[in-house]
mmCIF file of C-alpha atoms in Angstrom:
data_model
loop_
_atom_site.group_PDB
_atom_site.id
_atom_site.type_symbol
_atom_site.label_atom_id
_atom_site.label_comp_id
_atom_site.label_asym_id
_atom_site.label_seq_id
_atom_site.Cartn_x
_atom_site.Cartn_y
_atom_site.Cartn_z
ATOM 1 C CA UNK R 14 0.000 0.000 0.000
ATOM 2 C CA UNK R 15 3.103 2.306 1.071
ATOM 3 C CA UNK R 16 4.732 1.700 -2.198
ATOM 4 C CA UNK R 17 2.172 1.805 -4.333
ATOM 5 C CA UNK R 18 1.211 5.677 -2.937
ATOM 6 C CA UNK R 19 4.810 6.419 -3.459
ATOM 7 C CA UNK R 20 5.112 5.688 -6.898
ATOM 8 C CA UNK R 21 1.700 7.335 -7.605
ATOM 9 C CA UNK R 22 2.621 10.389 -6.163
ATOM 10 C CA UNK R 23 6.223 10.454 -7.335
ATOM 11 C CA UNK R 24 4.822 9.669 -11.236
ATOM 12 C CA UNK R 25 2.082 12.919 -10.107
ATOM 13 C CA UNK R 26 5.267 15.297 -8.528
ATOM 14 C CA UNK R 27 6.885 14.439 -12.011
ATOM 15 C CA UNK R 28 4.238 15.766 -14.335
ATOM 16 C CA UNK R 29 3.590 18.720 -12.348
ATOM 17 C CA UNK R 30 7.029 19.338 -12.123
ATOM 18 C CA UNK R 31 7.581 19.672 -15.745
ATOM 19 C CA UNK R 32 4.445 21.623 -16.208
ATOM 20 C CA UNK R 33 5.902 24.051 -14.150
ATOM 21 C CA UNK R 34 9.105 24.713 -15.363
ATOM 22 C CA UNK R 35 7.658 24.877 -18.671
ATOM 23 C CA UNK R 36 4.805 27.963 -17.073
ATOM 24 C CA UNK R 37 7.563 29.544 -15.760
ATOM 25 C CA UNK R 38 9.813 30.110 -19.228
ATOM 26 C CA UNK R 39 6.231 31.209 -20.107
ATOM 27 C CA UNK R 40 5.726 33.558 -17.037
ATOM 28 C CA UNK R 41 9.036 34.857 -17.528
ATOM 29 C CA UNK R 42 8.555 36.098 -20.789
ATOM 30 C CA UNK R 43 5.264 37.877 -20.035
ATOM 31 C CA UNK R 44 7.444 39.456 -17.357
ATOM 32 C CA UNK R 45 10.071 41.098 -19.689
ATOM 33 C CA UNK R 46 7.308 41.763 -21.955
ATOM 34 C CA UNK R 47 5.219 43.229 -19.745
ATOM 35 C CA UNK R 48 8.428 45.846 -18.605
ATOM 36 C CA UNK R 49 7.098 47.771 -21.614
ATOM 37 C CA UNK R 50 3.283 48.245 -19.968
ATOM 38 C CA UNK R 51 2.167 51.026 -18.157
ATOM 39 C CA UNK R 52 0.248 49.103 -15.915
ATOM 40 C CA UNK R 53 1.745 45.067 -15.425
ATOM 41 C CA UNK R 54 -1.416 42.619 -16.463
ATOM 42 C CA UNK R 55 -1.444 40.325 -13.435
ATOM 43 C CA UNK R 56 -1.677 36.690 -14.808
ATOM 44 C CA UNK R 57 0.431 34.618 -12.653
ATOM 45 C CA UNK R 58 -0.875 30.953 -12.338
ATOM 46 C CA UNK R 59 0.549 28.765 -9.782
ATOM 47 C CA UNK R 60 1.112 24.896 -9.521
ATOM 48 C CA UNK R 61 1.064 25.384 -5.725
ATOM 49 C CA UNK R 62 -1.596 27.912 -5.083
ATOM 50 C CA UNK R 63 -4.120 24.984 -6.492
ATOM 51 C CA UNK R 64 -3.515 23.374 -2.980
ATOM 52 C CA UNK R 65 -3.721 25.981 -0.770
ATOM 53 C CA UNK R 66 0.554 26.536 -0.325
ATOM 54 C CA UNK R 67 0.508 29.995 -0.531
ATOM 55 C CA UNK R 68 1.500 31.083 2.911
ATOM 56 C CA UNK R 69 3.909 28.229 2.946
ATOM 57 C CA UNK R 70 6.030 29.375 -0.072
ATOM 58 C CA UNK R 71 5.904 32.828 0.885
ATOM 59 C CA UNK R 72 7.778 32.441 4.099
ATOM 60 C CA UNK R 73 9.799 29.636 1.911
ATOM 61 C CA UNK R 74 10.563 32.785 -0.308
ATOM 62 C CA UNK R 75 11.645 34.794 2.491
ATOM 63 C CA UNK R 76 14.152 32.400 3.876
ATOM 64 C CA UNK R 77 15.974 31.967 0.327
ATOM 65 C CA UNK R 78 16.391 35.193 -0.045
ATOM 66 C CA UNK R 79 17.342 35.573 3.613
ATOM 67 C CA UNK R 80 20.120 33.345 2.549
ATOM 68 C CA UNK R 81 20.695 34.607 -0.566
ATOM 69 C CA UNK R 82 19.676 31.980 -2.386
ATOM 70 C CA UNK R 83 18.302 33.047 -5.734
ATOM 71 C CA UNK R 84 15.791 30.956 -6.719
ATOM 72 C CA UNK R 85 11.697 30.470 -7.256
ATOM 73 C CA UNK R 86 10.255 29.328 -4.144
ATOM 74 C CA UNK R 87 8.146 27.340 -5.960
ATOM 75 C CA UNK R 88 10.615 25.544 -8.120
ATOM 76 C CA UNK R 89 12.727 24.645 -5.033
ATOM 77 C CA UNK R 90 9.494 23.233 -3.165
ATOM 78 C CA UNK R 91 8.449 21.453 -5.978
ATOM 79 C CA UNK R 92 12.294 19.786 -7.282
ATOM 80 C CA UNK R 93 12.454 18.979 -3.038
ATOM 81 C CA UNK R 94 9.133 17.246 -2.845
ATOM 82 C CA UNK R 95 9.859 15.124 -6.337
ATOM 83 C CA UNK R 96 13.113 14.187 -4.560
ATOM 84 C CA UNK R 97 12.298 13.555 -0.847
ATOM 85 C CA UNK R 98 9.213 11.264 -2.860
ATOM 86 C CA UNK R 99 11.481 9.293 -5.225
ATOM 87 C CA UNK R 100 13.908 8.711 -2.415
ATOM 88 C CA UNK R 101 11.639 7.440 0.053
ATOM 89 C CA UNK R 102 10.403 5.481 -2.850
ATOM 90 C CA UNK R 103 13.186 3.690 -3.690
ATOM 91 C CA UNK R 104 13.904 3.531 0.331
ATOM 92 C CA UNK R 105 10.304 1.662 0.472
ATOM 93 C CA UNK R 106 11.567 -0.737 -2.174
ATOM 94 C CA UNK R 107 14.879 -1.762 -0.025
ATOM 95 C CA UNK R 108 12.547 -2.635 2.532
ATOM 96 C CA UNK R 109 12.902 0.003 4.618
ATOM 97 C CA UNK R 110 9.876 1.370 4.708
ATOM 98 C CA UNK R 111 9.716 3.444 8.224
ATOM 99 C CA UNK R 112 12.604 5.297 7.225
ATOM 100 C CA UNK R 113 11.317 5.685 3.540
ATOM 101 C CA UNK R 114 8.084 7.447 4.844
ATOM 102 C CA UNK R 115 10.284 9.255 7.464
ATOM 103 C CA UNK R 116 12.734 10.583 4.976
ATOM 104 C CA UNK R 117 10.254 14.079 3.570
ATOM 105 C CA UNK R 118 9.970 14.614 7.080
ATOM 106 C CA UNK R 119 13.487 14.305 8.211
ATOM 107 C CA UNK R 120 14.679 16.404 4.503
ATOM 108 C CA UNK R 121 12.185 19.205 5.705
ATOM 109 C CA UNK R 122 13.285 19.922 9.179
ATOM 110 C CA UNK R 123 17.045 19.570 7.774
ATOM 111 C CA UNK R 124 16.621 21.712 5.011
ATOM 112 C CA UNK R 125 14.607 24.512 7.265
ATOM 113 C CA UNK R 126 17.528 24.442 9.756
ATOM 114 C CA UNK R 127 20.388 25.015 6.779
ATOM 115 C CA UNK R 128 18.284 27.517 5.088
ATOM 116 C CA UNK R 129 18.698 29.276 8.603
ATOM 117 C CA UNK R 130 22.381 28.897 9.553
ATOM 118 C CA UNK R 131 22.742 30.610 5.446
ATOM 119 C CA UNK R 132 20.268 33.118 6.722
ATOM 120 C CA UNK R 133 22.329 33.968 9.921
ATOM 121 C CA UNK R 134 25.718 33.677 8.150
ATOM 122 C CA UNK R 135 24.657 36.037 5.657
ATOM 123 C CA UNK R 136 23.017 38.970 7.981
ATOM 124 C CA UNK R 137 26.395 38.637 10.146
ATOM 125 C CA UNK R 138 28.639 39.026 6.993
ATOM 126 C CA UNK R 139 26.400 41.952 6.203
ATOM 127 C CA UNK R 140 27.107 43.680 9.517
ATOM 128 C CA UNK R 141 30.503 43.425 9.030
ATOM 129 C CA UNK R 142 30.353 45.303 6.073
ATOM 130 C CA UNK R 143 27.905 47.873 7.088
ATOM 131 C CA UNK R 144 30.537 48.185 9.751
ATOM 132 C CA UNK R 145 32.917 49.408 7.213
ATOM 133 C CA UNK R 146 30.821 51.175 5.324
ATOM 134 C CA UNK R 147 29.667 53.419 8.184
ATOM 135 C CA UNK R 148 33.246 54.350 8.762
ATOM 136 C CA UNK R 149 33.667 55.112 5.570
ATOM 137 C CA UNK R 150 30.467 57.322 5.072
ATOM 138 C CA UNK R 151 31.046 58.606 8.162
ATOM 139 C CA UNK R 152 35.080 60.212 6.434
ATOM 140 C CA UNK R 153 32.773 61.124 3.136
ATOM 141 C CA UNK R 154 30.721 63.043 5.680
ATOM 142 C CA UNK R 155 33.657 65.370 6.322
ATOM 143 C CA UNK R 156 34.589 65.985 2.880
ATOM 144 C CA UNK R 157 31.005 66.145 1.332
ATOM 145 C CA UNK R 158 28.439 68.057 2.754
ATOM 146 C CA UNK R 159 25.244 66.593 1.437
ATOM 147 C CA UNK R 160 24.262 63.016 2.965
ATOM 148 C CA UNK R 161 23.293 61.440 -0.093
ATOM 149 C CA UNK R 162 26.528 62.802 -2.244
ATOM 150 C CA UNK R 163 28.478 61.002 0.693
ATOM 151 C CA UNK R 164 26.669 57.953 0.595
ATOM 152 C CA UNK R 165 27.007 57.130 -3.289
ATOM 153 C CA UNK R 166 29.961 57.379 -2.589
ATOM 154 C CA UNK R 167 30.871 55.512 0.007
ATOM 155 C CA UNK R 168 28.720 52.395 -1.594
ATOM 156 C CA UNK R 169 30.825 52.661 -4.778
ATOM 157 C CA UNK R 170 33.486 50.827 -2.497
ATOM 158 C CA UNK R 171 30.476 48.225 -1.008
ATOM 159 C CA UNK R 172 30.374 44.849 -1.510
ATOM 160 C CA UNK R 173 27.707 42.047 -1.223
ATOM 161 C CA UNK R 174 25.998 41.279 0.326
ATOM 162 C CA UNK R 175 25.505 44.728 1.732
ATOM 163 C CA UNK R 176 25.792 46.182 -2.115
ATOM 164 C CA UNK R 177 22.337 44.687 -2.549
ATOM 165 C CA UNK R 178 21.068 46.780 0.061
ATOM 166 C CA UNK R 179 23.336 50.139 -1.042
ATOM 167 C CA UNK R 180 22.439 49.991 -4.324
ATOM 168 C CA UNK R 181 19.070 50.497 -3.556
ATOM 169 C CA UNK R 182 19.415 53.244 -1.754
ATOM 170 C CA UNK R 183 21.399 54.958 -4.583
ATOM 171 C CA UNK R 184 18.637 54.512 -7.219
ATOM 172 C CA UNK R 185 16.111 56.121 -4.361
ATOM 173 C CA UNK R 186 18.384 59.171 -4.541
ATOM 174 C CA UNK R 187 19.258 59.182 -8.122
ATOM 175 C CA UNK R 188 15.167 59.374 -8.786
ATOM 176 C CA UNK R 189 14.811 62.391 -6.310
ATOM 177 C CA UNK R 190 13.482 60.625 -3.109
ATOM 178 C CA UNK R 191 13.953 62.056 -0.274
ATOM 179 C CA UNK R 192 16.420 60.568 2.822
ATOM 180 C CA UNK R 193 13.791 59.036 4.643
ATOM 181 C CA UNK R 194 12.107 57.293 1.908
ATOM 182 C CA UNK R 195 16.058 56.125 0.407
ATOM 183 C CA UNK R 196 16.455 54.710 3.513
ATOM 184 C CA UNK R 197 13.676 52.400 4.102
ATOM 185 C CA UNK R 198 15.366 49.923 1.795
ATOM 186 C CA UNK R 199 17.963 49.070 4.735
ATOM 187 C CA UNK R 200 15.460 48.495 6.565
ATOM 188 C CA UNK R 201 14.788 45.373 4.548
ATOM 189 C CA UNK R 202 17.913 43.615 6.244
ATOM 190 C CA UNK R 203 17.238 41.222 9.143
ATOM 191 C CA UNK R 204 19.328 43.387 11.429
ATOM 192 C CA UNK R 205 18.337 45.628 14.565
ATOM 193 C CA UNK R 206 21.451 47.520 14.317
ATOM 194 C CA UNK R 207 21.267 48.180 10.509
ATOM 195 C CA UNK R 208 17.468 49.076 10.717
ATOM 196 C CA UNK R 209 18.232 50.882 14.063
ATOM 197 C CA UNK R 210 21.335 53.442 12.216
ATOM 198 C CA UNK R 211 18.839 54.075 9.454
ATOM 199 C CA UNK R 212 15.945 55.496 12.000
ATOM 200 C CA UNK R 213 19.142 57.099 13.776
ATOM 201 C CA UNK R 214 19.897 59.063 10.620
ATOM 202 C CA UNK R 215 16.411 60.341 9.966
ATOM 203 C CA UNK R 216 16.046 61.621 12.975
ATOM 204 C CA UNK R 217 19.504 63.366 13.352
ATOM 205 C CA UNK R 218 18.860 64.881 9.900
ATOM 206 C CA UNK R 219 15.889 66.177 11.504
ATOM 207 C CA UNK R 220 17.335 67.703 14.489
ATOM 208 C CA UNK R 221 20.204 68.796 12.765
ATOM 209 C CA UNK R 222 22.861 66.866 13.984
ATOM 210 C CA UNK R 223 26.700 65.789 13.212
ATOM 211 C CA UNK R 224 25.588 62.836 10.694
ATOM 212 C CA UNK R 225 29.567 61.552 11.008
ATOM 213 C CA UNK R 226 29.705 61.695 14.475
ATOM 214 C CA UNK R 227 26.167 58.980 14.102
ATOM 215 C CA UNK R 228 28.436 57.111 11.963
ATOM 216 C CA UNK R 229 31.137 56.621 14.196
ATOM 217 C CA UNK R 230 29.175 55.582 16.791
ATOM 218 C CA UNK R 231 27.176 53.034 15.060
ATOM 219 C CA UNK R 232 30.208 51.630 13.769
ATOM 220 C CA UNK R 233 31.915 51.317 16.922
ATOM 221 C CA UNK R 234 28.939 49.581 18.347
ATOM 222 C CA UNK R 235 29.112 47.489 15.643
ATOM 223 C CA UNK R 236 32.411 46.320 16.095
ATOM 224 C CA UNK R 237 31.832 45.395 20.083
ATOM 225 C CA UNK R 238 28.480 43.296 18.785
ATOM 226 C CA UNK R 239 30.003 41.628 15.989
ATOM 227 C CA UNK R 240 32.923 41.056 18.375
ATOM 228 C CA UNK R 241 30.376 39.360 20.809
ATOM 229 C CA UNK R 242 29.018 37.429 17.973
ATOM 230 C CA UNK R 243 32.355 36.087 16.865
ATOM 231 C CA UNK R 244 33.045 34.621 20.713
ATOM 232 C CA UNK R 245 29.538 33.150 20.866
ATOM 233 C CA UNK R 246 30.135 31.218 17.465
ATOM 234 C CA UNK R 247 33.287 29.820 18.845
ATOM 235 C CA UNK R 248 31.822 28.329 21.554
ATOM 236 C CA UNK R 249 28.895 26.729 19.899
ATOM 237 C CA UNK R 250 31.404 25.492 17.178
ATOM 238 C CA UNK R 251 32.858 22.661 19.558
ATOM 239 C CA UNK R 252 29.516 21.322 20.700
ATOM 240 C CA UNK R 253 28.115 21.162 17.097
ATOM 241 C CA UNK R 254 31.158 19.911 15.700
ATOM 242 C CA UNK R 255 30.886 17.250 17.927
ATOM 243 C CA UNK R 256 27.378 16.298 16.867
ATOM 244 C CA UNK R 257 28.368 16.138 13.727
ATOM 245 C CA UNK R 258 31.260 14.053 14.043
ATOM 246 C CA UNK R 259 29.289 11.431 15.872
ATOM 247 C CA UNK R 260 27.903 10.800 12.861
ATOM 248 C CA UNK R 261 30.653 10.607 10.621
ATOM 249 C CA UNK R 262 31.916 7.453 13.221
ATOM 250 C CA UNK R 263 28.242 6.148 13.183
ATOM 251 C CA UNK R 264 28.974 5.636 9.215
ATOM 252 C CA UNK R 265 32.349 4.196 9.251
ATOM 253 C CA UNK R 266 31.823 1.282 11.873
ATOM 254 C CA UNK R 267 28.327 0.476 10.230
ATOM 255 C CA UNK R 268 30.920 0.434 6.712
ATOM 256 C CA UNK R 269 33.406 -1.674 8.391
ATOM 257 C CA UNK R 270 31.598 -4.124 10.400
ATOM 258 C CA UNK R 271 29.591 -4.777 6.762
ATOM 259 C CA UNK R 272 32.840 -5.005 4.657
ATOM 260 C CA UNK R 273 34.688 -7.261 7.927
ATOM 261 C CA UNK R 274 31.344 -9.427 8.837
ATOM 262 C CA UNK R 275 28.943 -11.011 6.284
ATOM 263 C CA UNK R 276 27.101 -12.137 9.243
ATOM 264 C CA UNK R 277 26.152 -8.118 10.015
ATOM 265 C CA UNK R 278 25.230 -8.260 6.576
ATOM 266 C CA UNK R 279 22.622 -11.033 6.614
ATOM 267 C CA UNK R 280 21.292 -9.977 10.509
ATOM 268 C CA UNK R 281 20.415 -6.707 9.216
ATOM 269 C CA UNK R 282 19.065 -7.595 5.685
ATOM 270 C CA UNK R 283 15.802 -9.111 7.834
ATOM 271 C CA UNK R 284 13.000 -7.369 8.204
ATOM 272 C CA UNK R 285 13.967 -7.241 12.794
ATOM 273 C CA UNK R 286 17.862 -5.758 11.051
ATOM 274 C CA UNK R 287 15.999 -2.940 8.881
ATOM 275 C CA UNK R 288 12.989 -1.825 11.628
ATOM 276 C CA UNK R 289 16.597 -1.813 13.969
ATOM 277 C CA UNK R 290 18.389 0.542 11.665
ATOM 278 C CA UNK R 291 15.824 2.731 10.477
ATOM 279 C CA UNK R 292 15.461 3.403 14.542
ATOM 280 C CA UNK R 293 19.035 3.801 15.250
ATOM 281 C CA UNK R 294 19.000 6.631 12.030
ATOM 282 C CA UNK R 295 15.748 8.358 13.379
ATOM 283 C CA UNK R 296 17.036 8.704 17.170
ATOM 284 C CA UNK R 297 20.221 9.727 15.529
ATOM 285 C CA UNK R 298 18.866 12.348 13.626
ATOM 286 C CA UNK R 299 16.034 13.532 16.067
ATOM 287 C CA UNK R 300 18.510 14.316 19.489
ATOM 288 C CA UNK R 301 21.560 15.556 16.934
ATOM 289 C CA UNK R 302 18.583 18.191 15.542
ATOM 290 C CA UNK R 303 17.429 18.692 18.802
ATOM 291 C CA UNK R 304 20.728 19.592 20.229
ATOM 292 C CA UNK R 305 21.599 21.795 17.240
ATOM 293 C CA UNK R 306 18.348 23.819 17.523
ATOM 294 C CA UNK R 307 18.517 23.716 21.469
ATOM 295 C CA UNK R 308 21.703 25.615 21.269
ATOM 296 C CA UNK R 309 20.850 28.381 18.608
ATOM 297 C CA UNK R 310 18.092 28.866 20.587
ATOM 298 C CA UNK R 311 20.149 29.814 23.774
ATOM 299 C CA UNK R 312 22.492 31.272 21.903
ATOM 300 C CA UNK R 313 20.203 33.512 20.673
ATOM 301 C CA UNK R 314 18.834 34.624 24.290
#
């Protein structure tokens, strides 16, 4: 019955993957086409709206570009679903069908968590550029007396990730915005301190204030949190390494003991052998998750 559900819906996650990819040449096209309208025609159709995903591969959405991964949402859901399915599939046909139906799960919660350690990563290595760039801006401040002069300046020399973010902030002033409109694009970055400098800025250009002497600061607080940051990853490094390398023996004694003992080989080729290694690969993966999450969590406290 297991299989059989499988290989239907791995035959179904085929056909509606290559109906998508070939909608989205199609949407694609529109788009450029539609560059040239006054008014963009909205005509979007979605494989995964049909089952109510919407919400889903928004916030899937978010977290790629979080991590600055470039890609459709949808596409990666739907290339991820055709592979968890054909991989619990053939999992199924081994025999091992616990971990087979486990597997989707067990990709999910794996993927999720990388998706976040990219997303973390990247907003750090962002920091420590806006670091430099505020130090920068903050010597353009002295030599040029308009704000926005200073800052095109100063994010000629940025770099991405932060350049993203920069450059954005450039074409607000190049079309005439004004500095509290410009800056609302940092405020797009999944940082307190970057999103904190930019309402820092309005309101000293408001009260008049020394802009550079804002830039210094922010930069030197900056440098003490990223400084933090750097000591707290250092720590959690040994305990997650550790996890990690657990694993890594797991694999090599199971390899060995098969390759040294046929006997291994034959106890765990019965159906007792697979239920007993599908369990040892579930608890495995379950408390090393749990202990990875458990201490991002209080690291993040």
């Amino acid at each position: 019955m297991a299989v059989s559900f499988l290989f239907g819906a791995a035959v179904f996650m085929i056909v509606i993957l290559l109906y998508s990819i070939r909608e989205n040449k199609s949407l694609k096209l529109k788009r450029r086409l539609e560059r040239h309208l006054v008014t963009p025609q909205k005509n979007e159709f979605s494989i995964t709206d049909l089952f109510g995903l919407e919400k889903f591969i928004k916030a899937l959405d978010k977290k790629l570009k979080k991590s600055g991964i470039k890609s459709e949402a949808e596409e990666v859901f739907l290339w991820f679903a055709l592979f968890s399915i054909v991989s619990a599939l053939f999992l199924t046909f081994k025999g091992f069908t616990l971990l087979g139906l486990s597997l989707p799960f067990m990709l999910y919660y794996l993927g999720d968590y990388v998706l976040d350690y990219l997303g973390r990563r990247r907003i750090r290595k962002t920091e420590e550029q806006f670091r430099d760039f505020v130090k920068m801006l903050g010597a353009y401040l002295k030599m040029v007396p308009s704000f926005a002069g200073a800052f095109i300046k100063a994010a000629e020399e940025a770099e991405n990730p932060l350049k993203e973010y920069t450059d954005r902030v450039v074409r607000k002033f190049e079309l005439g915005e004004d500095l509290e409109e410009a800056l609302k694009e940092l405020k797009n970055v999944e940082s307190i301190y970057i999103k904190a400098w930019a309402d820092s800025i309005t309101f000293a250009v408001r009260m008049k204030s020394d802009l550079s002497r804002v830039c210094e600061r922010t930069a030197k607080k900056l440098y003490e949190r990223i400084k933090m940051s750097n000591k707290i990853a250092a720590m959690t490094v040994q305990a997650k390494s550790l996890m990690v390398s657990l694993a890594g023996v797991m694999v090599f004694m199971m390899a060995a003991t098969m390759m040294s003992s046929p006997d291994f080989v034959k106890t765990y080729s019965t159906p007792i052998g697979k239920a007993v290694i599908a369990y040892a690969v579930l608890s495995y993966f379950v408390s090393t998750f749990y202990v990875l999450k458990k201490i991002d969590k209080e690291m993040e406290l």
